[in-house]
mmCIF file of C-alpha atoms in Angstrom:
data_model
loop_
_atom_site.group_PDB
_atom_site.id
_atom_site.type_symbol
_atom_site.label_atom_id
_atom_site.label_comp_id
_atom_site.label_asym_id
_atom_site.label_seq_id
_atom_site.Cartn_x
_atom_site.Cartn_y
_atom_site.Cartn_z
ATOM 1 C CA MET A 1 10.932 -44.672 -41.076
ATOM 2 C CA LYS A 2 8.312 -47.265 -40.356
ATOM 3 C CA LEU A 3 7.807 -48.777 -36.951
ATOM 4 C CA SER A 4 7.353 -52.456 -36.883
ATOM 5 C CA LEU A 5 4.408 -54.083 -35.189
ATOM 6 C CA LEU A 6 6.825 -55.724 -32.756
ATOM 7 C CA THR A 7 8.296 -52.331 -31.692
ATOM 8 C CA THR A 8 4.829 -50.879 -31.152
ATOM 9 C CA ILE A 9 3.703 -53.860 -29.045
ATOM 10 C CA ALA A 10 6.942 -53.773 -27.028
ATOM 11 C CA ALA A 11 6.424 -50.085 -26.272
ATOM 12 C CA PHE A 12 2.941 -50.718 -24.889
ATOM 13 C CA VAL A 13 4.161 -53.639 -22.798
ATOM 14 C CA VAL A 14 7.270 -51.926 -21.382
ATOM 15 C CA LEU A 15 5.970 -48.368 -20.821
ATOM 16 C CA PRO A 16 3.097 -49.183 -18.466
ATOM 17 C CA ASN A 17 5.608 -50.786 -16.130
ATOM 18 C CA SER A 18 7.745 -47.643 -16.199
ATOM 19 C CA HIS A 19 7.480 -45.100 -13.378
ATOM 20 C CA ALA A 20 7.575 -42.313 -15.959
ATOM 21 C CA LEU A 21 3.858 -42.675 -16.689
ATOM 22 C CA LYS A 22 2.793 -42.595 -13.050
ATOM 23 C CA PRO A 23 2.113 -39.270 -11.304
ATOM 24 C CA SER A 24 4.927 -38.070 -9.071
ATOM 25 C CA LYS A 25 4.375 -37.955 -5.344
ATOM 26 C CA SER A 26 5.235 -34.850 -3.363
ATOM 27 C CA GLY A 27 8.490 -34.847 -1.470
ATOM 28 C CA LEU A 28 10.386 -37.246 -3.741
ATOM 29 C CA LEU A 29 13.953 -36.567 -4.825
ATOM 30 C CA LEU A 30 12.943 -34.951 -8.126
ATOM 31 C CA THR A 31 9.963 -32.969 -6.800
ATOM 32 C CA GLN A 32 9.486 -30.081 -4.415
ATOM 33 C CA PRO A 33 8.196 -30.621 -0.883
ATOM 34 C CA CYS A 34 4.428 -30.769 -0.612
ATOM 35 C CA LEU A 35 2.895 -27.307 -0.529
ATOM 36 C CA SER A 36 0.795 -28.300 2.454
ATOM 37 C CA THR A 37 3.922 -28.863 4.568
ATOM 38 C CA THR A 38 5.212 -25.293 4.193
ATOM 39 C CA ASP A 39 2.200 -23.097 3.359
ATOM 40 C CA LYS A 40 0.325 -21.761 6.404
ATOM 41 C CA ARG A 41 -2.919 -21.594 4.418
ATOM 42 C CA TYR A 42 -3.150 -25.386 4.609
ATOM 43 C CA ASP A 43 -2.451 -25.564 8.344
ATOM 44 C CA ALA A 44 -5.723 -26.378 10.110
ATOM 45 C CA ASN A 45 -4.397 -24.737 13.296
ATOM 46 C CA PHE A 46 -3.446 -21.435 11.645
ATOM 47 C CA PRO A 47 -5.829 -18.669 12.841
ATOM 48 C CA LYS A 48 -8.577 -17.347 10.577
ATOM 49 C CA SER A 49 -8.653 -13.907 12.173
ATOM 50 C CA LEU A 50 -6.847 -11.060 10.396
ATOM 51 C CA VAL A 51 -6.083 -9.428 13.749
ATOM 52 C CA VAL A 52 -4.511 -12.637 15.129
ATOM 53 C CA GLN A 53 -2.516 -13.170 11.916
ATOM 54 C CA ASN A 54 -1.144 -9.626 12.067
ATOM 55 C CA PRO A 55 -1.867 -7.308 15.041
ATOM 56 C CA SER A 56 -1.462 -4.174 12.895
ATOM 57 C CA TRP A 57 -4.989 -4.790 11.537
ATOM 58 C CA LYS A 58 -6.315 -3.887 15.008
ATOM 59 C CA GLN A 59 -4.928 -0.354 14.599
ATOM 60 C CA TYR A 60 -6.712 -0.056 11.240
ATOM 61 C CA GLU A 61 -10.128 -0.979 12.668
ATOM 62 C CA GLY A 62 -12.664 1.566 13.848
ATOM 63 C CA LEU A 63 -14.288 4.825 12.837
ATOM 64 C CA TRP A 64 -12.087 7.417 11.149
ATOM 65 C CA LYS A 65 -12.816 11.059 10.325
ATOM 66 C CA PHE A 66 -10.622 13.115 8.028
ATOM 67 C CA THR A 67 -10.697 15.942 5.527
ATOM 68 C CA ALA A 68 -10.100 14.797 1.966
ATOM 69 C CA THR A 69 -8.355 17.422 -0.164
ATOM 70 C CA ASN A 70 -8.928 16.929 -3.891
ATOM 71 C CA PHE A 71 -6.876 18.355 -6.747
ATOM 72 C CA GLU A 72 -7.230 18.445 -10.520
ATOM 73 C CA GLY A 73 -4.543 16.888 -12.710
ATOM 74 C CA ASP A 74 -2.624 20.173 -12.900
ATOM 75 C CA GLY A 75 -2.389 20.552 -9.107
ATOM 76 C CA ILE A 76 -5.072 23.205 -8.543
ATOM 77 C CA PRO A 77 -7.900 22.515 -6.063
ATOM 78 C CA ALA A 78 -10.783 20.549 -7.599
ATOM 79 C CA GLN A 79 -13.633 22.785 -8.776
ATOM 80 C CA PRO A 80 -17.359 22.015 -9.063
ATOM 81 C CA GLN A 81 -18.299 20.453 -12.401
ATOM 82 C CA PRO A 82 -21.688 20.595 -14.133
ATOM 83 C CA HIS A 83 -23.655 17.419 -13.475
ATOM 84 C CA VAL A 84 -24.781 15.193 -16.366
ATOM 85 C CA PRO A 85 -27.384 12.635 -15.157
ATOM 86 C CA ALA A 86 -26.340 10.048 -17.772
ATOM 87 C CA LEU A 87 -22.798 9.934 -16.339
ATOM 88 C CA ASN A 88 -23.922 8.505 -12.963
ATOM 89 C CA TYR A 89 -22.306 11.024 -10.604
ATOM 90 C CA GLN A 90 -18.926 11.178 -12.330
ATOM 91 C CA LEU A 91 -19.140 14.995 -12.323
ATOM 92 C CA LEU A 92 -20.130 16.664 -9.044
ATOM 93 C CA PRO A 93 -21.546 20.215 -8.969
ATOM 94 C CA TYR A 94 -20.395 20.777 -5.378
ATOM 95 C CA THR A 95 -17.320 22.143 -3.628
ATOM 96 C CA ARG A 96 -14.870 19.315 -4.274
ATOM 97 C CA SER A 97 -11.632 20.909 -3.071
ATOM 98 C CA GLU A 98 -12.325 19.644 0.455
ATOM 99 C CA ALA A 99 -14.747 17.035 1.714
ATOM 100 C CA VAL A 100 -15.261 15.742 5.233
ATOM 101 C CA ALA A 101 -15.056 11.962 5.174
ATOM 102 C CA PHE A 102 -15.926 9.198 7.612
ATOM 103 C CA TYR A 103 -14.629 5.652 7.245
ATOM 104 C CA ASN A 104 -15.596 2.586 9.261
ATOM 105 C CA HIS A 105 -13.161 -0.346 9.022
ATOM 106 C CA THR A 106 -14.338 -3.645 10.504
ATOM 107 C CA ALA A 107 -12.327 -6.884 10.680
ATOM 108 C CA ASP A 108 -14.422 -10.001 11.260
ATOM 109 C CA GLY A 109 -12.421 -13.219 11.095
ATOM 110 C CA SER A 110 -10.711 -13.313 7.704
ATOM 111 C CA ARG A 111 -13.005 -10.595 6.317
ATOM 112 C CA MET A 112 -12.431 -6.833 6.146
ATOM 113 C CA MET A 113 -15.317 -4.470 5.454
ATOM 114 C CA THR A 114 -14.805 -0.764 4.795
ATOM 115 C CA TYR A 115 -17.595 1.791 4.497
ATOM 116 C CA GLY A 116 -16.843 5.404 3.575
ATOM 117 C CA TYR A 117 -18.983 8.544 3.392
ATOM 118 C CA TYR A 118 -17.884 11.837 1.802
ATOM 119 C CA PHE A 119 -19.736 15.077 2.645
ATOM 120 C CA TYR A 120 -19.363 17.833 0.029
ATOM 121 C CA ARG A 121 -20.241 21.466 0.778
ATOM 122 C CA PRO A 122 -22.615 23.435 -1.493
ATOM 123 C CA ALA A 123 -21.137 24.979 -4.631
ATOM 124 C CA PRO A 124 -20.043 28.648 -4.516
ATOM 125 C CA SER A 125 -22.332 31.324 -5.990
ATOM 126 C CA SER A 126 -19.901 31.887 -8.892
ATOM 127 C CA PHE A 127 -20.641 28.336 -10.058
ATOM 128 C CA CYS A 128 -24.389 28.539 -9.356
ATOM 129 C CA ASN A 129 -24.818 31.783 -11.340
ATOM 130 C CA GLN A 130 -23.572 30.202 -14.584
ATOM 131 C CA THR A 131 -26.042 29.510 -17.375
ATOM 132 C CA LEU A 132 -25.780 25.838 -18.331
ATOM 133 C CA GLU A 133 -27.129 24.226 -21.488
ATOM 134 C CA PRO A 134 -28.860 20.822 -21.247
ATOM 135 C CA PRO A 135 -27.924 18.145 -20.341
ATOM 136 C CA PHE A 136 -25.671 20.005 -17.854
ATOM 137 C CA GLN A 137 -27.100 20.833 -14.410
ATOM 138 C CA ASN A 138 -25.719 22.822 -11.484
ATOM 139 C CA VAL A 139 -27.261 20.501 -8.885
ATOM 140 C CA ILE A 140 -28.096 16.803 -8.513
ATOM 141 C CA GLY A 141 -31.783 15.962 -8.132
ATOM 142 C CA SER A 142 -34.124 18.486 -6.532
ATOM 143 C CA GLY A 143 -31.483 20.311 -4.479
ATOM 144 C CA VAL A 144 -30.774 24.033 -4.680
ATOM 145 C CA CYS A 145 -27.364 25.110 -5.994
ATOM 146 C CA GLY A 146 -25.393 26.979 -3.338
ATOM 147 C CA VAL A 147 -27.713 25.735 -0.566
ATOM 148 C CA ASN A 148 -27.542 21.938 -0.584
ATOM 149 C CA GLY A 149 -24.415 19.830 -0.396
ATOM 150 C CA PHE A 150 -23.973 16.196 -1.388
ATOM 151 C CA VAL A 151 -23.035 12.888 0.258
ATOM 152 C CA SER A 152 -21.455 9.955 -1.560
ATOM 153 C CA GLY A 153 -20.771 6.516 -0.140
ATOM 154 C CA LYS A 154 -18.374 3.662 -0.803
ATOM 155 C CA ALA A 155 -18.167 0.085 0.395
ATOM 156 C CA HIS A 156 -15.278 -2.376 0.070
ATOM 157 C CA TYR A 157 -15.133 -6.032 1.058
ATOM 158 C CA GLY A 158 -12.074 -8.254 1.180
ATOM 159 C CA THR A 159 -10.836 -11.531 2.639
ATOM 160 C CA SER A 160 -7.416 -12.809 3.609
ATOM 161 C CA THR A 161 -8.264 -16.251 2.245
ATOM 162 C CA ASN A 162 -11.257 -17.989 0.761
ATOM 163 C CA GLU A 163 -10.187 -21.411 1.991
ATOM 164 C CA LYS A 164 -10.613 -20.980 5.736
ATOM 165 C CA GLU A 165 -14.268 -19.979 6.031
#
């Protein structure tokens, strides 16, 4: 089916006058209300502070101390593992079944920062007395197996919104 030149010209003359080619405005009969009218993120008066938005964040803030108990996949307490330098501390040759941990949670406006430190005790003599073939090591760095422990750290950063600050 061929379109005539007259039909093509009529379409270009009639369509630009049609509302169908114009962008819809928010809040019209066929559209949803504007997001900015219902979403608190767009309210200039809505507080930026996590603690003001939800008071339970205040209970989460501060310095925490706890004992972390670690288990292997089969439910037995985690055992020391020979260290391989190329694996960037994925295997720890220290007592891993329990570690003393300290966490510091800080809320600052819409931001939450968490810093954690885990203190591992030295490995038991049964682990230290093993003969290990390279690249396996029974200690990280220049420590002494059975004498020196290990500390690892973590840091997390998060925001409640990136649009407020």
